[in-house]
XYZ file of C-alpha atoms in Angstrom:
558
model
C -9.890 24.112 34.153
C -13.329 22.306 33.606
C -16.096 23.526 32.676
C -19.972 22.316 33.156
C -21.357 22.456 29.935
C -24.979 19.942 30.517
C -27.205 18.503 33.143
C -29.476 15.310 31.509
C -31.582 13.263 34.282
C -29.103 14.805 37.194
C -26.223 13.973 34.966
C -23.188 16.401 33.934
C -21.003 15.973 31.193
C -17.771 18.198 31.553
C -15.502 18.911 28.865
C -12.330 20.569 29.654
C -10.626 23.527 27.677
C -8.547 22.888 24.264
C -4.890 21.654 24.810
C -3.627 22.495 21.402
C -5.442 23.162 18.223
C -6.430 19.062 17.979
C -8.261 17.966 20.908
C -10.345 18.583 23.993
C -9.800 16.235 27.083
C -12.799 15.340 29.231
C -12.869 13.652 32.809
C -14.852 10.759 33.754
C -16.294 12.493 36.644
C -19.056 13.241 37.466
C -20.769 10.706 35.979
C -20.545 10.847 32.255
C -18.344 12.092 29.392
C -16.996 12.205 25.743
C -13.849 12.987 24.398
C -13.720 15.619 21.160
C -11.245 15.805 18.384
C -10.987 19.808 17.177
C -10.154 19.513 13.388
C -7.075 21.788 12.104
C -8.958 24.991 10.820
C -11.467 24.608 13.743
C -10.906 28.133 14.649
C -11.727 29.561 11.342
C -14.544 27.459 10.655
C -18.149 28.461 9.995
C -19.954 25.004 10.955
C -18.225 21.051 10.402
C -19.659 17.737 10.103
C -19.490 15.435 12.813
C -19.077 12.047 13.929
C -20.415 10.806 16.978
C -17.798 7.348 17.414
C -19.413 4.682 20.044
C -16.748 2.382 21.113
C -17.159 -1.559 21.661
C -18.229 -3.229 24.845
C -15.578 -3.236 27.678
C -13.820 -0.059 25.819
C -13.921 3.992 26.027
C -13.467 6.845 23.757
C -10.309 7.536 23.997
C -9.115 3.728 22.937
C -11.819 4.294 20.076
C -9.796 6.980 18.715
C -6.528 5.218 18.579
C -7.675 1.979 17.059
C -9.997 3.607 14.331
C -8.091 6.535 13.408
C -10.837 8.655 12.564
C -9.314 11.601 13.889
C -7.565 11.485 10.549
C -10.852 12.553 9.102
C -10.323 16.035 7.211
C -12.112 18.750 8.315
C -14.464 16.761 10.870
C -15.989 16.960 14.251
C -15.190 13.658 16.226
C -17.183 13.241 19.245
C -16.302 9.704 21.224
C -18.692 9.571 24.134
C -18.022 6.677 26.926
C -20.573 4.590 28.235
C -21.767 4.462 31.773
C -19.958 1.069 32.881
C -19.040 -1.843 30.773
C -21.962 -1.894 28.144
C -24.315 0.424 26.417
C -27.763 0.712 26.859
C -28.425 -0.685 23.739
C -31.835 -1.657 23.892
C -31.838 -5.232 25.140
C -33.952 -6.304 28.039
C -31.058 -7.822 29.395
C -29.369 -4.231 29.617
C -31.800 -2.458 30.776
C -31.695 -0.005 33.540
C -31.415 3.496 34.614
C -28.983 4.911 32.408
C -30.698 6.345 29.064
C -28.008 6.815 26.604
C -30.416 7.632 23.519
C -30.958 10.990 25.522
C -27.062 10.925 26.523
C -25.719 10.560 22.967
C -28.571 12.963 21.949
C -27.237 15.692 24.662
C -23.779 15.277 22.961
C -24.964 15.906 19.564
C -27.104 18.617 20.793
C -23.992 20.436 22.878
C -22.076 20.062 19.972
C -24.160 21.823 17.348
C -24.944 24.650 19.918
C -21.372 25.336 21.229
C -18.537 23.580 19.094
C -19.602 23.979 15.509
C -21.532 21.024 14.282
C -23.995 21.193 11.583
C -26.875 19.123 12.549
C -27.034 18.166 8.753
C -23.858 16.509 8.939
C -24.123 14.529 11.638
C -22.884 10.518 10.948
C -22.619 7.818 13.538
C -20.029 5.140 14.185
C -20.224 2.420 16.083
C -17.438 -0.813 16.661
C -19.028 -4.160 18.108
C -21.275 -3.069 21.467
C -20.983 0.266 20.215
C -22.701 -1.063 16.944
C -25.455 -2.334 18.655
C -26.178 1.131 20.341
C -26.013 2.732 16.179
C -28.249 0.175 15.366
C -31.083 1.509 18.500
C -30.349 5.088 17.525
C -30.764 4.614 14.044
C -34.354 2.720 14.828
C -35.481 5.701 17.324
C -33.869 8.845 15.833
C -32.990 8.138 12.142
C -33.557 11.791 11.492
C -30.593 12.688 13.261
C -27.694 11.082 11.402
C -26.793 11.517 7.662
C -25.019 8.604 8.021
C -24.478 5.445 10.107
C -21.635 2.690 9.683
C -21.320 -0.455 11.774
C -17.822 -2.504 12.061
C -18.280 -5.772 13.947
C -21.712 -6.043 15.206
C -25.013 -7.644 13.524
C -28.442 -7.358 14.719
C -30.102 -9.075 17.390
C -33.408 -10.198 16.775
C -34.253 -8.473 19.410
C -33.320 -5.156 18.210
C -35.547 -5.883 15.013
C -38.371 -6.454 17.336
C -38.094 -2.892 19.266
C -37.527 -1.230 16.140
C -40.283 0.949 14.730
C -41.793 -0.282 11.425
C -41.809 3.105 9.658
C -39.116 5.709 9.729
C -36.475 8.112 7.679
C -34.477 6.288 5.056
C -31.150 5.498 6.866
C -28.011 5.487 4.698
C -26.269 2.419 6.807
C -23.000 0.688 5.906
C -22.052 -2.341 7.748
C -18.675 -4.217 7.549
C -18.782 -7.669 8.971
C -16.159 -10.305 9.676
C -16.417 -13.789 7.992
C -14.842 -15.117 10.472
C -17.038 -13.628 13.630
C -17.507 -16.172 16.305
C -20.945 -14.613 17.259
C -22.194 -12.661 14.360
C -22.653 -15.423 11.389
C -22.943 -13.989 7.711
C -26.465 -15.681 7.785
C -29.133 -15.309 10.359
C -29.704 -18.125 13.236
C -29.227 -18.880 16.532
C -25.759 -18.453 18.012
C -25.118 -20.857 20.891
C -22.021 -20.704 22.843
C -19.064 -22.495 23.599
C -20.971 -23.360 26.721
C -23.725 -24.485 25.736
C -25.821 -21.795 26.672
C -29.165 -21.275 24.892
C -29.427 -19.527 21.703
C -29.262 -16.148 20.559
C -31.750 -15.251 17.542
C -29.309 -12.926 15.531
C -29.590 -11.554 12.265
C -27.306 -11.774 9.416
C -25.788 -9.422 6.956
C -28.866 -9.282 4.385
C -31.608 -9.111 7.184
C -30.111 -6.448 9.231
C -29.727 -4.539 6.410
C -33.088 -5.008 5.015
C -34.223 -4.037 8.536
C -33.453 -0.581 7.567
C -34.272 -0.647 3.881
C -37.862 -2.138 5.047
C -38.656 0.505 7.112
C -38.185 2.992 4.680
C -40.680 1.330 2.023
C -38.047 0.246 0.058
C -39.317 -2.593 -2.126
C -35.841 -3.391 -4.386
C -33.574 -5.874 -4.500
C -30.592 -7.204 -2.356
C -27.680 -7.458 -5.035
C -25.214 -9.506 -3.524
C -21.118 -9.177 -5.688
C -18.339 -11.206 -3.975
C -18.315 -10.196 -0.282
C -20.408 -7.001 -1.098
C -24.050 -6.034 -0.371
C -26.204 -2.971 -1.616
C -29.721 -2.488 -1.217
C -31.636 0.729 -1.557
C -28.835 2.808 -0.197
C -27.567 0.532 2.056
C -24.569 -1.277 1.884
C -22.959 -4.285 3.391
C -18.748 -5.795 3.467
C -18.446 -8.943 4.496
C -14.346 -8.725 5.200
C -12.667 -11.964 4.752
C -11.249 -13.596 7.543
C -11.921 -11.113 9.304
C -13.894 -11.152 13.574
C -15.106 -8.086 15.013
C -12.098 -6.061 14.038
C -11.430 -2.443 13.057
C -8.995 -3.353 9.743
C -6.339 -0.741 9.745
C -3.425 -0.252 7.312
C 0.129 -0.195 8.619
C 3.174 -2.076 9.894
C 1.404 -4.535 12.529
C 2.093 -7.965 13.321
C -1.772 -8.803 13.995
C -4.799 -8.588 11.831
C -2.501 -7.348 8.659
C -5.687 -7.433 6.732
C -4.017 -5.058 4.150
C -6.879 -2.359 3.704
C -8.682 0.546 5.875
C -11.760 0.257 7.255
C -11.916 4.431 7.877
C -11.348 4.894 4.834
C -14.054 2.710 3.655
C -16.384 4.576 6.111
C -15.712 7.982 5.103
C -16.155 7.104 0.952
C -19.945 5.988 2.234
C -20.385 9.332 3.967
C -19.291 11.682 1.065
C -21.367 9.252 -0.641
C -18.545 8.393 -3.221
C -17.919 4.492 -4.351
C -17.441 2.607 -1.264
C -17.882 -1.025 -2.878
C -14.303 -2.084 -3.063
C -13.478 -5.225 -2.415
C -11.851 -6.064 0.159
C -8.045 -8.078 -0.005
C -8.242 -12.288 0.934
C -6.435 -12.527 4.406
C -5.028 -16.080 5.114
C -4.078 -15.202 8.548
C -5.352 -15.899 11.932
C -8.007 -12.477 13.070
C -7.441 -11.803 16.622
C -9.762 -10.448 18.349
C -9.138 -7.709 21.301
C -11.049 -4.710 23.365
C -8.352 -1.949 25.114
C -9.627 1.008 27.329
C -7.754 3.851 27.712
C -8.757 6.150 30.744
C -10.005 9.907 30.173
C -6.696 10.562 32.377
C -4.347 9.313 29.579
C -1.529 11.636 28.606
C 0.553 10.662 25.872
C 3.180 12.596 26.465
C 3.722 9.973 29.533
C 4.738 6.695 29.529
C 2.025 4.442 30.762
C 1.505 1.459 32.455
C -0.448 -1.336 30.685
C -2.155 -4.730 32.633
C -2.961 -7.189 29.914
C -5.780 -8.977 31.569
C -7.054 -12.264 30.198
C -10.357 -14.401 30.755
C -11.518 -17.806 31.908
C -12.199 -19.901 29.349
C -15.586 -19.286 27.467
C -15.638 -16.107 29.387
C -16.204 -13.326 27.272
C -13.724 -9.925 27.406
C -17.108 -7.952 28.801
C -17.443 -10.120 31.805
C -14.483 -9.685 33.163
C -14.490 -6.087 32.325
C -17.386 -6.599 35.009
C -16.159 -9.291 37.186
C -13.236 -6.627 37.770
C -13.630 -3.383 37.542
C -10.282 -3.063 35.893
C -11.126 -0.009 33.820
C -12.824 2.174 36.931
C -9.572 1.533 38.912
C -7.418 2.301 35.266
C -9.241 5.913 35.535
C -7.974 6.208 38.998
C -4.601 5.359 38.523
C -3.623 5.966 35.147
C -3.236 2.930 33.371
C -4.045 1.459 30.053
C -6.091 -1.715 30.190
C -5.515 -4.999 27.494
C -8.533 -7.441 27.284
C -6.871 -10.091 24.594
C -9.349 -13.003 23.585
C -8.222 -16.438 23.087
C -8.873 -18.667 20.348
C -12.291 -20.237 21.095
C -12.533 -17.965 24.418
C -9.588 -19.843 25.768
C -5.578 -19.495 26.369
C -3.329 -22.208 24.751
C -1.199 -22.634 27.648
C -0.462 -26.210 26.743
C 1.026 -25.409 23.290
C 3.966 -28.191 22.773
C 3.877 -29.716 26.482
C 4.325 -33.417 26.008
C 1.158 -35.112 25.899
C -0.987 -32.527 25.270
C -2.429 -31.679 21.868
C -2.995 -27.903 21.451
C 0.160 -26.932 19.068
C -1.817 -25.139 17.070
C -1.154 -21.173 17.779
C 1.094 -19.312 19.976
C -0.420 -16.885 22.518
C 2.570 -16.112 24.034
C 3.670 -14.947 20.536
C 0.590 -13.015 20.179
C 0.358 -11.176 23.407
C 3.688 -9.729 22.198
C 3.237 -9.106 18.782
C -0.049 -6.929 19.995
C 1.867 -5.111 22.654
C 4.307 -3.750 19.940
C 1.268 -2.978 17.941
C -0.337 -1.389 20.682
C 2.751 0.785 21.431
C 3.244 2.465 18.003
C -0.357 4.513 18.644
C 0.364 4.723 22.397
C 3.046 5.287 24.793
C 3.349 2.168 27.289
C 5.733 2.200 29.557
C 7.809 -0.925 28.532
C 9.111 -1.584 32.110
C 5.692 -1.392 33.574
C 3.594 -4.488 31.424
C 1.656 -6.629 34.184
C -0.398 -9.754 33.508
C -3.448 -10.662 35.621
C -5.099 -13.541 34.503
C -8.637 -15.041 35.608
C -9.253 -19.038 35.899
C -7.981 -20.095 32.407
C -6.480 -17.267 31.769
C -4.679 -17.209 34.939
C -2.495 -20.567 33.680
C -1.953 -18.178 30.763
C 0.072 -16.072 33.159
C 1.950 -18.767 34.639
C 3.108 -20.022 31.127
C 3.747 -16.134 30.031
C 5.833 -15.755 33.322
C 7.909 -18.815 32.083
C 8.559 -18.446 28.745
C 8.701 -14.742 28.641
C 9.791 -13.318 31.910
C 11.650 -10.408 30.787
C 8.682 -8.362 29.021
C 6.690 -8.472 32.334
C 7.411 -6.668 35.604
C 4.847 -8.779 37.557
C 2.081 -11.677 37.491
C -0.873 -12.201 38.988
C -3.647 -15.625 38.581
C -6.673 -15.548 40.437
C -8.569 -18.757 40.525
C -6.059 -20.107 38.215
C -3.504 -22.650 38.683
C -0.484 -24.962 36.453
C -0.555 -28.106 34.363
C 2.014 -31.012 35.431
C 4.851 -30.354 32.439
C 4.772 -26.464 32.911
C 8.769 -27.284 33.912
C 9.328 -28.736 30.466
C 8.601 -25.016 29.067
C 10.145 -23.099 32.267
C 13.686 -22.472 32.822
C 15.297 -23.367 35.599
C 15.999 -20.151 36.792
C 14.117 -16.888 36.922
C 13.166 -13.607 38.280
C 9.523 -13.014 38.691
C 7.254 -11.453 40.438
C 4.215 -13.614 41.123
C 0.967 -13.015 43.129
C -1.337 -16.385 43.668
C -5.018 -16.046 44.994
C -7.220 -18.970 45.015
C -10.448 -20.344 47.177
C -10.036 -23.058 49.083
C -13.452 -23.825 48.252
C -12.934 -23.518 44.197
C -14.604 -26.433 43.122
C -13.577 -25.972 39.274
C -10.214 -25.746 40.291
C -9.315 -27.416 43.612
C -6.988 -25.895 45.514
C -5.779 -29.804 45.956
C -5.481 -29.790 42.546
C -7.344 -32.147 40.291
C -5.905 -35.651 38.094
C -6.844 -37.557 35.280
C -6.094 -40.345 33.439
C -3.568 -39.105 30.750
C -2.331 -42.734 28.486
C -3.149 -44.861 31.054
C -1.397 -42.827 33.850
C -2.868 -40.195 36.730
C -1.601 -36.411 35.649
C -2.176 -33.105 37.561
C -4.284 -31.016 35.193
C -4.368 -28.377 37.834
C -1.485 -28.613 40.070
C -2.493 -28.305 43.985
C -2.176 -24.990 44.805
C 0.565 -25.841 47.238
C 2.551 -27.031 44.570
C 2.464 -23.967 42.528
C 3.893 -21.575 44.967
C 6.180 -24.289 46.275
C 6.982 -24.411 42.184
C 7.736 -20.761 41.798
C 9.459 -20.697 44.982
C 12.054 -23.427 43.632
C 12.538 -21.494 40.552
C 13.122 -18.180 41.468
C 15.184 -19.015 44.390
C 13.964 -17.919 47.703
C 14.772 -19.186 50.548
C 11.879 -21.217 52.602
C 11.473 -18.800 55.047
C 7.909 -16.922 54.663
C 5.526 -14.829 57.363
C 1.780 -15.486 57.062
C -0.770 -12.763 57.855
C -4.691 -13.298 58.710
C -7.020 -10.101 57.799
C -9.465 -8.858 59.510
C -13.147 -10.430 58.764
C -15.294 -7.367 57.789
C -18.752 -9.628 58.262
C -19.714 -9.372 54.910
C -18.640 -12.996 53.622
C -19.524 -15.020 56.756
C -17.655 -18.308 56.087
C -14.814 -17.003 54.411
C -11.415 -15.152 55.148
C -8.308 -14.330 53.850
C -4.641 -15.981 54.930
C -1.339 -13.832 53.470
C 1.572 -16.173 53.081
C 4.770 -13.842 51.733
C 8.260 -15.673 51.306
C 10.742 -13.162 52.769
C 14.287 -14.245 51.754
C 13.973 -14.262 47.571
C 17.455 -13.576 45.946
C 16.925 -10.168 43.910
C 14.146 -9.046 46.324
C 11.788 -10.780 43.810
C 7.954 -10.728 45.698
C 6.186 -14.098 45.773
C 3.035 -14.226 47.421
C -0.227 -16.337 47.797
C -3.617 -15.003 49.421
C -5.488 -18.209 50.223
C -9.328 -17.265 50.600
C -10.623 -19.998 53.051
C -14.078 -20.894 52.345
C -13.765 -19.255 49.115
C -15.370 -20.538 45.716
C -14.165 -19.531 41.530
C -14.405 -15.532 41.533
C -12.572 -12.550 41.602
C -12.435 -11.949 45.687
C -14.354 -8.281 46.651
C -16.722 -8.314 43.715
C -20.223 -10.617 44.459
C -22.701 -11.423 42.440
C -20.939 -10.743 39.118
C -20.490 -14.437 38.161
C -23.577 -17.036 38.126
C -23.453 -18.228 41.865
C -23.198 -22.141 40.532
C -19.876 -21.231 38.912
C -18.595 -18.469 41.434
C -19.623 -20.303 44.980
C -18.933 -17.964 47.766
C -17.211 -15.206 47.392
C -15.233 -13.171 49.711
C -15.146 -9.534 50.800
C -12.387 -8.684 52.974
C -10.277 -7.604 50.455
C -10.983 -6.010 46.806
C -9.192 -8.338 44.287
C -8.082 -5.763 41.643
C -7.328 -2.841 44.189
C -4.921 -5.859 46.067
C -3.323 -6.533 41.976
C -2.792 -3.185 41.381
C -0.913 -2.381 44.486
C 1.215 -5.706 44.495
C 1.996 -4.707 40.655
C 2.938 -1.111 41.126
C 5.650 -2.452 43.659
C 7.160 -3.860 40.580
C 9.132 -2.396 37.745
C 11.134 -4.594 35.102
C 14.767 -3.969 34.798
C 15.475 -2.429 31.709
């Protein structure tokens, strides 16, 4: 039973009735939502602090609370609301639009206080990466609210500086920061990308904290100990070796970092000595963004697609060159956006020729499944792969070398390296969907050479070659039916050809859907990717719907 509990700007948020004494569920629809933890005790209490728990970019609430464990909180209100789409409105330019989540998050708090309990002088605010970014705007606007914020992952922009007010309420902010972030440096400068791209004017540690103390007329010191900052309140961690993560304690093959960042956060917010600092990790920091849909029920096995990017291609956008997660709330599914070292997959790790022996992704992807799957249940017969451009070789060298954890495959604008045979047995059973552009002009569908010591290699195999390649090694016979869709007129130039092999040995479904005319994208979702890298892009047929179909044909034998 659901219940309408606020309209903001034509917007409800629904919150259904308790479950058990822990937790209320909420549904994505109509437009927006939050999911609430209930403290034990909730029944009997007078009033409770809260925490209002913003999750990163290309995340939700629900996969906040897992990864940050702040349910674990005694005694507390935890209030996880879920952005609009991919991103929060966070105050960039480059964000802007109609959604206003200062007045969203402000609704929460406000419901909250008035119907579940929550003393307005005990609010506190989380926020994790692009949910960091939002604390850091509704700190600026509304410091008044929160008697507490703390940051994990995320740094200012200079951009936030600019749009934040010059005077306001002292803000009691605690920021932990990664040495090792990509993005975020420990000083402030201009981050340029992998790419190339232009810079970014971002703040480091020190300034984004004296943003704050600034503001307040604060006129002391930075004292900088180690890898720890304080300054009029304020305090800073810079975790070593550490990227955007969340450090938790526990049995998990990545990011052991050996300490707790919740508990960390909740020392600053009883204000009790927070300034401990933090173990040396001599480890490799992964970083990764999961969603979990509102429609998650843990008492059900679920299926998981583990979804990997092009190279330089952040885990954002393609969260928005797919629409993986508004499909996941449809259908049930857990979502896995891993990032690769440098924003690209080491599919070539120990292929003769080739130097990039220097980490193991297929080892990885594993070792964060089994992390994954002691705070939720996945379904371990029902772990797909769908990989974009560079991260759709990933998949081909995942459906090699480890066949057996999943039940399907799929690359879009992808393709193989000459050598993938080196590091594929001869025989296998997989399940393997192929879509490509005939058109692709950073990956040819006639494949593309170069020199390699003085002789002519396939770095991307002809397209041809790869399903002839899969063919071969799972065993199907030659025989295969082709299909031509319908042209819906909304792609003029461009159409879609279905070739299925029909005679495979243990019914094992290998298929290709050649996009004539079609450029580098995700087929079904324009305008998503910069036209110069996407060329045309077809839409006769809705790339992740056509994934998610072809992969819930498929379960893995146990």
């Amino acid at each position: 039973m659901l219940r309408s509990i606020l309209v903001i700007n034509m917007l409800m948020l629904l919150v259904g009735l308790p479950v058990n004494a822990a937790e209320v569920r909420t549904q994505i629809e109509p437009e927006r939502s939050y999911y609430l933890h209930l403290p034990s005790g909730y029944e009997e209490a007078d009033s409770l602090p809260l925490i209002v728990a913003l999750h990163p970019t290309a995340s939700s609430g629900r996969a906040m609370a897992v990864l940050t464990g702040l349910n674990a909180a005694e005694g507390f209100l935890v209030a996880y609301p879920n952005a609009s789409g991919v991103s929060w409105q966070d105050g960039r330019a480059s964000l802007s639009g109609e959604t206003d989540d200062v007045a969203y998050i402000t609704a929460v708090i406000d419901e909250l206080v008035s119907d579940h309990k929550a003393d307005p002088k005990q609010v506190y605010l989380v926020g994790w990466g692009g949910g960091g970014l939002m604390a850091y705007r509704l700190a600026c606007e509304m410091p008044e609210r929160f008697a507490g914020v703390a940051v994990v992952g995320a740094l200012m922009w200079e951009e936030h500086r600019e749009n934040c007010p010059e005077t306001g309420a002292a803000t009691r902010l605690l920021i932990l920061h990664g040495t090792e972030d990509p993005f975020y440096g420990s000083e402030s400068g201009l981050y340029v990308s992998p790419g190339g791209s232009d810079g970014i004017p971002l703040l480091g540690i020190a300034d984004t904290l004296a943003v704050f103390a600034e503001r307040s007329g604060c006129t002391d010191e930075l004292v900088v100990e180690g890898n720890l900052f304080s300054y009029c309140g304020l305090g800073g961690i810079d975790m070593p070796g550490a990227k955007q993560n969340w450090p938790r304690e526990g049995n998990f093959a990545v990011n052991p970092f050996g300490f707790n960042a919740t508990d960390i956060i909740m020392q600053f917010f009883a204000g009790e000595s927070w300034a401990v600092e933090p173990p040396e990790f001599e480890g490799l920091a992964r970083n990764y963004t999961l969603y979990v849909p509102n429609s998650y029920d843990s008492t059900e096995p679920a299926p998981l697609v583990v979804a990997l990017h092009g190279r330089l291609q952040s885990v954002g956008s393609l969260a928005n060159t797919t629409d993986w997660n508004v499909l996941a709330e449809e259908e049930r599914f857990l979502v896995l956006y891993p990032e690769g070292i440098d924003m690209q997959w080491n599919y070539l790790r120990e292929v003769l020729g080739y130097p990039y022996d220097a980490h193991d992704d297929t080892l990885f992807l594993s070792d964060l499944i089994a992390d994954l799957s002691q705070d939720l249940n996945i379904d371990p017969q029902r772990i797909y792969v769908a990989g974009f451009s560079n991260g759709g070789f990933m998949a081909h060298r995942l459906a090699c070398e480890n066949p057996d954890q999943y039940a399907a495959f799929a690359d879009v604008a992808g393709s193989s390296f000459e050598g993938i045979e080196r590091v594929c047995p001869a025989h296998l059973s997989v399940n393997m969907l192929i879509m490509h552009g005939t058109a692709d002009f950073n990956i040819p569908w006639d494949g593309r050479q170069q020199n390699l010591d003085g002789y002519p290699v396939y770095v991307t195999v002809p397209i041809s070659g790869l399903f002839t390649f899969w063919r071969d090694r799972v065993g199907c016979e030659q025989d295969y039916e082709t299909e031509d869709l319908p042209q819906l007129g909304n792609s003029p130039g461009t159409s879609v050809r279905i070739i299925r092999l029909t005679a495979c040995p243990n019914d094992e479904e290998l298929v290709l859907y050649g996009i004539v005319g079609g450029g580098h994208n995700w087929p079904g979702y324009p305008d998503r990717l910069p036209p110069e890298i996407a060329g045309p892009v077809n839409q006769d047929i809705d790339a992740t719907r056509v994934i998610w179909e072809f992969f819930s044909r498929h379960t893995r034998s146990r």
